[in-house]
Short mmCIF file of C-alpha atoms in Angstrom, two decimals:
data_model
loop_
_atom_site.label_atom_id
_atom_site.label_comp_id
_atom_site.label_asym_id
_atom_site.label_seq_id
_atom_site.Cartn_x
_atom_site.Cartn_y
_atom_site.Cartn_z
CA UNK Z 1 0.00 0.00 0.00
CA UNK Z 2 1.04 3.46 -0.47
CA UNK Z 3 0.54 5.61 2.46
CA UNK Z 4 2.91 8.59 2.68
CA UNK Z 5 0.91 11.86 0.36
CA UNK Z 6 3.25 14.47 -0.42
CA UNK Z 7 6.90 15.93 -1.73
CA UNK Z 8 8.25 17.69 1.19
CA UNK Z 9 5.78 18.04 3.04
CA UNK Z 10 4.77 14.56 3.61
CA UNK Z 11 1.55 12.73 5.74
CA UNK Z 12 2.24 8.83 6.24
CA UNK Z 13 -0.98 7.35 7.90
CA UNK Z 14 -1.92 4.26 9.87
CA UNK Z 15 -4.90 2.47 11.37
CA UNK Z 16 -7.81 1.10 10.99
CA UNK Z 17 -11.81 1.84 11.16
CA UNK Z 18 -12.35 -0.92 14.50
CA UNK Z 19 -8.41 -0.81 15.10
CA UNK Z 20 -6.79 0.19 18.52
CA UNK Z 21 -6.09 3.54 16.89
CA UNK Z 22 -5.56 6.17 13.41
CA UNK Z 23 -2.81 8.46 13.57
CA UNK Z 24 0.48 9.23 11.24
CA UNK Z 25 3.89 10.69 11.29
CA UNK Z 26 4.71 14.52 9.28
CA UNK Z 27 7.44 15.05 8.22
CA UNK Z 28 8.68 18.36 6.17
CA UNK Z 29 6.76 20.86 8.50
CA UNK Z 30 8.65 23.64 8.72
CA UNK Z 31 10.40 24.88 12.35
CA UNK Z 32 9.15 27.94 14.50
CA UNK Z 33 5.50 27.01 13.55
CA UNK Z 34 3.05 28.16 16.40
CA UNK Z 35 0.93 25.28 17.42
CA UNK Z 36 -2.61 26.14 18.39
CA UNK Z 37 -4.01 22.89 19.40
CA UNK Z 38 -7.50 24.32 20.07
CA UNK Z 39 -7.68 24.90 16.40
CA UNK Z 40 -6.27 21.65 15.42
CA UNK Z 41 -9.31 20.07 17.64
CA UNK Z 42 -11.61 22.24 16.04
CA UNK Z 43 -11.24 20.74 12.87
CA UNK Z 44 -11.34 17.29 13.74
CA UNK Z 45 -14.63 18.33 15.29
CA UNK Z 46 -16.03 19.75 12.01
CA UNK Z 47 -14.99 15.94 10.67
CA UNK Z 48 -16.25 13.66 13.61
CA UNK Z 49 -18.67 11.52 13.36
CA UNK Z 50 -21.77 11.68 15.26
CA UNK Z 51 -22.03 15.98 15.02
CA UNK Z 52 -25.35 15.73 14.03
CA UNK Z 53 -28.90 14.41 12.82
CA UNK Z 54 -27.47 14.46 9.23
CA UNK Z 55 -24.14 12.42 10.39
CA UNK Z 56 -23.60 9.19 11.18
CA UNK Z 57 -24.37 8.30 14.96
CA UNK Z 58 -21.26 6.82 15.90
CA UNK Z 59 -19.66 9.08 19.01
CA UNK Z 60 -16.22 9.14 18.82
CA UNK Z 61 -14.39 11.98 20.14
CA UNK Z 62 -11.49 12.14 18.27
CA UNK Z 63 -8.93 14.15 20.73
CA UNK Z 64 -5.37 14.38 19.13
CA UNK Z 65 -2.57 13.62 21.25
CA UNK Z 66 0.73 14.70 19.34
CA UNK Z 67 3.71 12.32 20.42
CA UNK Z 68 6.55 14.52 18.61
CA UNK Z 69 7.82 17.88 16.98
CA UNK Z 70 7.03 20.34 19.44
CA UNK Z 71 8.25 21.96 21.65
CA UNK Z 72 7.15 24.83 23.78
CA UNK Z 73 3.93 25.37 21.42
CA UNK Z 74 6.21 25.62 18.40
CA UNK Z 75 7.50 23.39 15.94
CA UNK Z 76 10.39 21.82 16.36
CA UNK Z 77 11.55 20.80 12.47
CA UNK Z 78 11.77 16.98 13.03
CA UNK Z 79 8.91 14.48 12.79
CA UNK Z 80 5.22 15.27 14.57
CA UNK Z 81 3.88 11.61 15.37
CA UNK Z 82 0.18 11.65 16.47
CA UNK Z 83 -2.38 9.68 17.35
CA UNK Z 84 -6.56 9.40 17.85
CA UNK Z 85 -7.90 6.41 19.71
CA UNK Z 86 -10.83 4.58 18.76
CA UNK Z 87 -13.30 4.72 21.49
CA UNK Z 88 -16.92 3.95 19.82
CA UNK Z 89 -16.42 0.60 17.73
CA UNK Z 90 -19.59 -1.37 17.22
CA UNK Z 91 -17.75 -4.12 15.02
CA UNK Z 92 -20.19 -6.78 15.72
CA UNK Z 93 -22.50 -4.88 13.33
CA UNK Z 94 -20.45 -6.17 10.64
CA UNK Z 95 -20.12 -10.06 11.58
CA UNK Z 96 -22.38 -10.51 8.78
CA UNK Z 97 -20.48 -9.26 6.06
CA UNK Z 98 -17.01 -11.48 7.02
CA UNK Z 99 -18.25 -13.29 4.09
CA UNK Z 100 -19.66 -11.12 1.52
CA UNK Z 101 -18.81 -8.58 -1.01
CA UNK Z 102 -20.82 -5.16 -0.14
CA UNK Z 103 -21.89 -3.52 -3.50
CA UNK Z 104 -19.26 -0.93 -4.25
CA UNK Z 105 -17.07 -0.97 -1.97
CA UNK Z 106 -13.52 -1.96 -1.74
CA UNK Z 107 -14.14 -5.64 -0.55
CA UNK Z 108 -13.85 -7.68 -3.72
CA UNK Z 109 -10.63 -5.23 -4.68
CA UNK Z 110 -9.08 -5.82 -1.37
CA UNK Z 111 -9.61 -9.64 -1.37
CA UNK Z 112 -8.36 -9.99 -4.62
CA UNK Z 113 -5.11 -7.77 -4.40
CA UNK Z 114 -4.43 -8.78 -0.59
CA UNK Z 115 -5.63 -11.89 0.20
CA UNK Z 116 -7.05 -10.89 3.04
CA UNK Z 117 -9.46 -8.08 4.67
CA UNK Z 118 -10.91 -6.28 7.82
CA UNK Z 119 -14.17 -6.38 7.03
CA UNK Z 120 -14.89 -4.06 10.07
CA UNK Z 121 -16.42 -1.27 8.85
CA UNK Z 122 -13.98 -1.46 5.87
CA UNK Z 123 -10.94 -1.54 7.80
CA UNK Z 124 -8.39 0.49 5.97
CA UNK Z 125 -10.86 1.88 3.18
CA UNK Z 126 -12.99 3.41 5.58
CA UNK Z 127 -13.61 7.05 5.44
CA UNK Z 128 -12.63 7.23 9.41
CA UNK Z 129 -8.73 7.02 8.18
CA UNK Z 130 -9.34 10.58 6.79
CA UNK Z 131 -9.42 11.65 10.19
CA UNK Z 132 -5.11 11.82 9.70
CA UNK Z 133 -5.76 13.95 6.91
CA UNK Z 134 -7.07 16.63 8.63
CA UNK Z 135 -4.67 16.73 11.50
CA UNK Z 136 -2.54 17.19 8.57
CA UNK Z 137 -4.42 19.82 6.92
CA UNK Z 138 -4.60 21.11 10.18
CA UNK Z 139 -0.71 21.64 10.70
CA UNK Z 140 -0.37 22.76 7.17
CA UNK Z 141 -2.86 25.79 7.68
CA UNK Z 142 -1.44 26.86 11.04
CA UNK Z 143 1.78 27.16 8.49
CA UNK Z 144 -0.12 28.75 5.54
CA UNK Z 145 -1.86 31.02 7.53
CA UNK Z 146 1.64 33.26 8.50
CA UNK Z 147 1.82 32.87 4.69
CA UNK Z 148 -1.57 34.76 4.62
CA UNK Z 149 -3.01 31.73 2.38
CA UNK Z 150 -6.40 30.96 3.46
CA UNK Z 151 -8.88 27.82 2.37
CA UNK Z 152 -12.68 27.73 2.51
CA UNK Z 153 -14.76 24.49 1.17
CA UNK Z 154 -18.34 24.37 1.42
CA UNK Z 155 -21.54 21.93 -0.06
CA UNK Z 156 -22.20 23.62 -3.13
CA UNK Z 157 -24.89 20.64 -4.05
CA UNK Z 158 -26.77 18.23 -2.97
CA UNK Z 159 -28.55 15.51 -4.89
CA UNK Z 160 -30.27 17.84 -7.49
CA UNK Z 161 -29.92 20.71 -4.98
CA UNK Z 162 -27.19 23.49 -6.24
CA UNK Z 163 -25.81 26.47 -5.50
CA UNK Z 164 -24.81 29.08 -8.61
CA UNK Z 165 -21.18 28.61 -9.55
CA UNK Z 166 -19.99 31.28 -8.74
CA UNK Z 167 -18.97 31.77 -5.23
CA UNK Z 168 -18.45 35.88 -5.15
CA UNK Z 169 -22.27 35.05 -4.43
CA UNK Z 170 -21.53 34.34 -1.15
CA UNK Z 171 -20.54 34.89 2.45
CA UNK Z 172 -18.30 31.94 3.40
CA UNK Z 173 -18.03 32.89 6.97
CA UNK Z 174 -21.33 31.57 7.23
CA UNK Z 175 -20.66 28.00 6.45
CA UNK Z 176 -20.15 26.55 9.87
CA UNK Z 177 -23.53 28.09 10.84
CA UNK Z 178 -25.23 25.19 8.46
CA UNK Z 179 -25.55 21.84 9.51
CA UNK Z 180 -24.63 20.62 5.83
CA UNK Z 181 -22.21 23.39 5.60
CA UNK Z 182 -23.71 25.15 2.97
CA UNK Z 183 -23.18 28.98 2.93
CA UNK Z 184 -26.97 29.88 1.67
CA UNK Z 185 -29.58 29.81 4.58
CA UNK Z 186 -32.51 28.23 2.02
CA UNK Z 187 -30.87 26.04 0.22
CA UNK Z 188 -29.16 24.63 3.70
CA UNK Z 189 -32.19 23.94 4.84
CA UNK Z 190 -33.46 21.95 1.33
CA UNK Z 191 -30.38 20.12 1.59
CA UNK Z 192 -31.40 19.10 4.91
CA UNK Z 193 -34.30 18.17 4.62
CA UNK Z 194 -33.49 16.20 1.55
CA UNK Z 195 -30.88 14.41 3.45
CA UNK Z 196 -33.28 13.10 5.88
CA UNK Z 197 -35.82 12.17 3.96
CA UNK Z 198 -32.87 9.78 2.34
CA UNK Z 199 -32.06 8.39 5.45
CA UNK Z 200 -35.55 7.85 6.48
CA UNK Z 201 -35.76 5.59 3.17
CA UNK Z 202 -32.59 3.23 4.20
CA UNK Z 203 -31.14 5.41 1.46
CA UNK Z 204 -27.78 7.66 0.44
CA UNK Z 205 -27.07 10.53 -1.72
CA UNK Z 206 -24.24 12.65 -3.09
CA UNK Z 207 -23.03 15.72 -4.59
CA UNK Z 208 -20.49 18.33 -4.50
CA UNK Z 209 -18.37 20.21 -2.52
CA UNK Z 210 -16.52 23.63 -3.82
CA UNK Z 211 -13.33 25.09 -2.26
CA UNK Z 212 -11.52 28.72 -2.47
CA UNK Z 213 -8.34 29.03 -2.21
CA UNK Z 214 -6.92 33.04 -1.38
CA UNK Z 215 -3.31 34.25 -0.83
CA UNK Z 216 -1.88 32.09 -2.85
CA UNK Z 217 1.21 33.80 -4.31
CA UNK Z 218 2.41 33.51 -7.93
CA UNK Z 219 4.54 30.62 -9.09
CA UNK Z 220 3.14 27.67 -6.90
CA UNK Z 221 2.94 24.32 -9.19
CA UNK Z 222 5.74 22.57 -11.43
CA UNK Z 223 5.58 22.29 -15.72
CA UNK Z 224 4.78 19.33 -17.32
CA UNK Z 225 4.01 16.75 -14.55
CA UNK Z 226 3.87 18.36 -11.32
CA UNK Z 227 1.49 21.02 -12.69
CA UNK Z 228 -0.96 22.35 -9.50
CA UNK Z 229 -3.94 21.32 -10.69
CA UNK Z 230 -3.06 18.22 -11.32
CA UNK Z 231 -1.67 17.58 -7.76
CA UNK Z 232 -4.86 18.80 -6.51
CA UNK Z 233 -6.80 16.84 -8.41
CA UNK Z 234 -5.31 13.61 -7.20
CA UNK Z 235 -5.31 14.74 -3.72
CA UNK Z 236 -9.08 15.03 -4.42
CA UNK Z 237 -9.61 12.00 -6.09
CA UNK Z 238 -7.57 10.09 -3.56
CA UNK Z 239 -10.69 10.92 -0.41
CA UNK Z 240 -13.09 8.23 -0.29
CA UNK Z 241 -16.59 8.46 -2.65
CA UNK Z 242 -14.90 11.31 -4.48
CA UNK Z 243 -16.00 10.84 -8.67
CA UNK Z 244 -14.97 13.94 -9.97
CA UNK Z 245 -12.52 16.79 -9.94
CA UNK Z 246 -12.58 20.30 -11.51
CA UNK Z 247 -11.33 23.34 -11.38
CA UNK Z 248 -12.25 27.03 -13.00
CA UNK Z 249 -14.34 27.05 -15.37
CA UNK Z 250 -14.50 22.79 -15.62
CA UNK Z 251 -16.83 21.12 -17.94
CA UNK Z 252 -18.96 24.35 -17.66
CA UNK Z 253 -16.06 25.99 -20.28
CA UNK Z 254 -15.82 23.84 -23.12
CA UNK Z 255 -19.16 25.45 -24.97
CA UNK Z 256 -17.40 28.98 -24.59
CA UNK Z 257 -15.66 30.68 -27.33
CA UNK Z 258 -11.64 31.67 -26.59
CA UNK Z 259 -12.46 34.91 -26.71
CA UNK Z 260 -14.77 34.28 -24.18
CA UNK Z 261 -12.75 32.48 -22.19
CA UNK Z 262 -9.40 34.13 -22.09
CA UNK Z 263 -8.30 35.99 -18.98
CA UNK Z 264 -7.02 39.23 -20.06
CA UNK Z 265 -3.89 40.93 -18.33
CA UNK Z 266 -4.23 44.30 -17.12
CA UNK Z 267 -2.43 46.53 -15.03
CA UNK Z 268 -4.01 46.87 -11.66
CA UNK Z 269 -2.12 50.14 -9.79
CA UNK Z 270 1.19 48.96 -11.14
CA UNK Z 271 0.64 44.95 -10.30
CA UNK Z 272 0.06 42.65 -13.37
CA UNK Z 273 -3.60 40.91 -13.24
CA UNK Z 274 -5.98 39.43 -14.95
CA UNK Z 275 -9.58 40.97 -15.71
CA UNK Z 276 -11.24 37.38 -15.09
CA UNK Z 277 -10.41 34.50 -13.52
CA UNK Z 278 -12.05 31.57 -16.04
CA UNK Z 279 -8.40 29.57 -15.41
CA UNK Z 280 -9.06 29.44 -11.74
CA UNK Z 281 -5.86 30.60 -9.98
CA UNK Z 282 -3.77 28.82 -12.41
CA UNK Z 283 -2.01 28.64 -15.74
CA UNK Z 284 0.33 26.68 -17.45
CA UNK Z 285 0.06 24.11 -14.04
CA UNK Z 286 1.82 27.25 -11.96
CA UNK Z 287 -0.63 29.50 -9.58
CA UNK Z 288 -1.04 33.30 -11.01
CA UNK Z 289 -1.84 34.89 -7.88
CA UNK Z 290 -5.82 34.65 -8.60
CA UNK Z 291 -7.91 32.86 -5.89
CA UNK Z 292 -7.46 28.88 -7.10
CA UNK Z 293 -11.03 27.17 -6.94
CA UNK Z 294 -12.28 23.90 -7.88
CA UNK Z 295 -15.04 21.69 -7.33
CA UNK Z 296 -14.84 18.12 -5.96
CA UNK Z 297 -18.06 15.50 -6.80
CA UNK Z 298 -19.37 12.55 -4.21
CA UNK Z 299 -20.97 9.83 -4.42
CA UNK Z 300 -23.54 8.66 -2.35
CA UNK Z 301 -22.58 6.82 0.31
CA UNK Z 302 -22.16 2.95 -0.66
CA UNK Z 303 -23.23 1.29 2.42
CA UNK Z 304 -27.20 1.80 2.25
CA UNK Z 305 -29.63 -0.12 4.87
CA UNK Z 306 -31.61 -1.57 2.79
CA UNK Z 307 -31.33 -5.05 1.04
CA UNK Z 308 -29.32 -5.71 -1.92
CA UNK Z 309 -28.04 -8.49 -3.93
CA UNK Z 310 -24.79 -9.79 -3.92
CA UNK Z 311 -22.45 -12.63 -3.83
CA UNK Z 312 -20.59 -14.40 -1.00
CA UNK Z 313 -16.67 -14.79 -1.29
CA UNK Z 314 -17.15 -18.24 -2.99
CA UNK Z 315 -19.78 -16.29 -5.71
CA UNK Z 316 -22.85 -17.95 -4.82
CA UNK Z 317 -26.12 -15.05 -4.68
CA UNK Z 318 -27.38 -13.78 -1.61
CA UNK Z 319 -28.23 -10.87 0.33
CA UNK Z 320 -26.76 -8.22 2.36
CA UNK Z 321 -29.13 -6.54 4.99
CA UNK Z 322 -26.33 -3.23 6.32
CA UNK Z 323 -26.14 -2.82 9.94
CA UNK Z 324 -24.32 -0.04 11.55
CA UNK Z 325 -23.82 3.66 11.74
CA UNK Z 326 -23.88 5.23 8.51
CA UNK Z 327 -23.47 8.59 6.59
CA UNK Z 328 -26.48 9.26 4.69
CA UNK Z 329 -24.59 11.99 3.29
CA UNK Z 330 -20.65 12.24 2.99
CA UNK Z 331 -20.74 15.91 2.48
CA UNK Z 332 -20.63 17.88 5.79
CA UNK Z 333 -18.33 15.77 7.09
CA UNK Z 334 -16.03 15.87 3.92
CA UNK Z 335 -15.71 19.87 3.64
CA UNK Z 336 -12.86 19.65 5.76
CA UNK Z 337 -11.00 16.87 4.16
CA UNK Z 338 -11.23 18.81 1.16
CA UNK Z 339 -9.75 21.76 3.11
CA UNK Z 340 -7.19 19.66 4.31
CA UNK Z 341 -5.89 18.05 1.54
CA UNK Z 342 -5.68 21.19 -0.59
CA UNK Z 343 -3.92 22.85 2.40
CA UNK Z 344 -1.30 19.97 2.55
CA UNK Z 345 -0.58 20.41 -1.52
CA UNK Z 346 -0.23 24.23 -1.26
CA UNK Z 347 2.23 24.16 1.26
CA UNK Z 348 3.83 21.11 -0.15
CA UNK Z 349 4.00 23.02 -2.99
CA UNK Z 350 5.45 26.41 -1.72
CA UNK Z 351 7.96 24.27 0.34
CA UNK Z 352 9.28 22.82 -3.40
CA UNK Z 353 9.46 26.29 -4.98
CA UNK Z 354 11.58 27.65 -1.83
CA UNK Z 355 14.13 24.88 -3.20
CA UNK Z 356 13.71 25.84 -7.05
CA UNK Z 357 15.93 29.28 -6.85
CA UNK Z 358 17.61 31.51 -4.20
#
C-alpha cells in the first residue's frame, strides 16, 4: 500500500476503522511554527462523526494527542507523530459481512489484491482514516496562515440541490452556521431536509463540494508533470466516494468561445492581473496569484440499509441486509478533508518552490 501523500511536506498514515487507533507521522513541517491545538481540535470536530442528525451516529471523540515535533507550542523541524484512539467501535455490526462482497465498496478489490481483509467497517478503506488527513491539513494551515493563504470548502450541491457557480455570491463565513455546511440559509435547509428524507428511506445521496483558495502567491505548481492542478486533483480524487474533480471554469467551459474564455492581463495600480479568472488561480500548471477554486463530486454513500443483492466470497447469490452507523450523506463531514488536503498540496507546494531558486 502506499501511504505517505506528499513531496516535502509529507503525511504517512496508519490504522484502521475498528483498530486500537488512526494516527500518522509529518514530516517536512517547517520549524518555528506556532501550534494552536484548540484549532487543530476544532477541525477534527467539524470531521467527527456523530455531530449531528445528518451524520452518522457513531460518538467518537477524536482528541489528538501529538507524540513529537514540538516543543514549547512551536514546531520543532523533526517528525510530529500523532495519534486518535478509537473509542466507539460497534464491530459486531459487521459479523455478517465477514463473508460477503458489499456492492461498491472496496471488498472484492481488497480480497483480490491482498488476500485478506478487515471487514470491520472497511478496515483500511474506511472514510474514518481521513481523520489523519485533517490533523494534517490542520498543521499545514497553522503554516499557511503566516503565509496569509487561506482555504474555505463548502456543499455547493446536494442531490439535485445546487448552488450558482460562482462563489463571489456568497458569504463563506457563514458555512459553519449550516448543519450541511452550505453557505446559503434556504438552500441549507433543502439540503437538509433532503438528506433526511434519504435516510428515512434506508437510502444515500451525493453531490459536491466547492473550495476557495486566497493568498496564494504567484509561481506555486511545477511544468509538465507536477502542474498544480493536477496535484490537486489527485489529492481530491484520492478521499473516499470522491467521482470527480474540476477546477475554473470545468466542464462548464468547453461550450465557450476563446475569446470568451481568455483571462485578459491588465495593469491593476502597477501589479500585473488578470480581468477574469475563467483559469481558476492557475495557468500553465503554476498559480497566477488569482484565488485557485475547484469543485470536488461525491458519491452517495455505498453502504445503504436496505437489502441488496450480492455474492458471498465463494460467488454464490445472496443478500446483504447493512447494519451499523452510517453517513447518509458524505458531504458535511467531507468539507474539511477537502480543506485539508488542498492545504497539505499548497504548502507542499510552496515548500518545493523555496528549493527551485535563491
Amino acid at each position: 500500500m502506499r501511504n505517505t501523500f506528499g513531496n516535502l511536506f509529507t503525511l504517512t498514515t496508519f490504522g484502521e476503522s475498528h483498530g486500537e487507533a488512526v494516527g500518522g507521522v509529518i514530516d517536512g513541517m517547517p520549524a518555528g511554527i506556532d501550534i494552536d491545538m484548540d484549532f487543530i481540535q476544532s477541525e477534527m470536530a467539524r470531521r467527527r462523526p456523530g455531530q449531528s442528525k445528518v451524520t452518522t451516529s457513531r460518538n467518537e471523540a477524536d482528541e489528538v494527542r501529538l507524540l513529537s515535533g514540538v516543543f514549547n507550542g512551536k514546531t520543532t523541524g523533526v517528525p510530529i507523530g500523532f495519534v486518535v484512539f478509537n473509542r466507539n467501535q460497534h464491530s459486531k455490526d459487521y459479523d455478517n459481512m465477514l463473508q460477503l462482497f458489499r456492492p461498491s465498496h472496496s471488498d472484492f478489490t481488497y480480497t483480490n489484491k491482498y488476500g485478506i481483509r478487515d471487514h470491520r467497517g472497511g478496515g483500511r478503506s474506511s472514510a474514518r482514516i481521513t481523520l489523519s488527513r485533517v490533523v494534517g491539513g490542520a498543521l499545514a494551515k497553522l503554516a499557511l496562515r503566516q503565509l496569509g493563504i487561506s482555504i474555505q470548502a463548502y456543499t455547493s450541491q446536494v442531490g439535485n440541490i445546487k448552488l450558482e457557480r460562482d462563489y463571489h455570491l456568497y458569504d463563506l463565513s457563514k458555512v459553519e452556521e449550516s448543519v450541511v455546511r452550505c453557505p446559503d440559509t434556504e438552500k441549507s435547509k433543502e439540503m437538509e431536509k433532503l438528506i433526511m428524507e434519504v435516510k428515512d428511506q434506508g437510502d444515500t445521496i451525493g453531490g459536491v463540494i466547492t473550495c476557495v483558495i486566497k493568498g496564494c502567491p504567484i509561481g506555486l505548481g511545477e511544468p509538465e508533470f507536477g502542474k498544480l492542478h493536477a496535484q490537486l486533483g489527485a489529492a481530491m480524487l484520492c478521499i473516499n466516494a470522491v467521482k470527480g474533480f474540476e477546477y475554473g471554469e470545468g466542464f462548464e467551459g468547453v461550450s465557450a468561445r476563446g475569446s470568451e474564455q481568455n483571462d485578459v492581463f491588465i495593469n491593476d495600480n502597477g501589479r500585473i492581473s488578470t480581468a477574469t479568472n475563467h483559469s481558476g488561480g492557475i495557468q500553465g500548471g503554476i498559480s497566477n496569484g488569482q484565488d485557485i477554486y475547484f469543485r470536488v463530486a461525491f458519491k452517495p454513500v455505498s453502504t445503504i440499509l436496505r437489502e441488496q443483492h450480492t455474492v458471498d466470497v465463494n460467488g454464490n447469490p445472496t443478500i446483504l441486509n447493512a447494519r451499523g452507523r452510517h453517513d447518509p450523506c458524505v458531504l458535511p463531514r467531507a468539507v474539511p478533508i477537502v480543506e485539508a488536503m488542498a492545504a497539505m498540496v499548497i504548502l507542499d507546494n510552496y515548500l518545493i518552490g523555496k528549493s527551485t531558486h535563491l
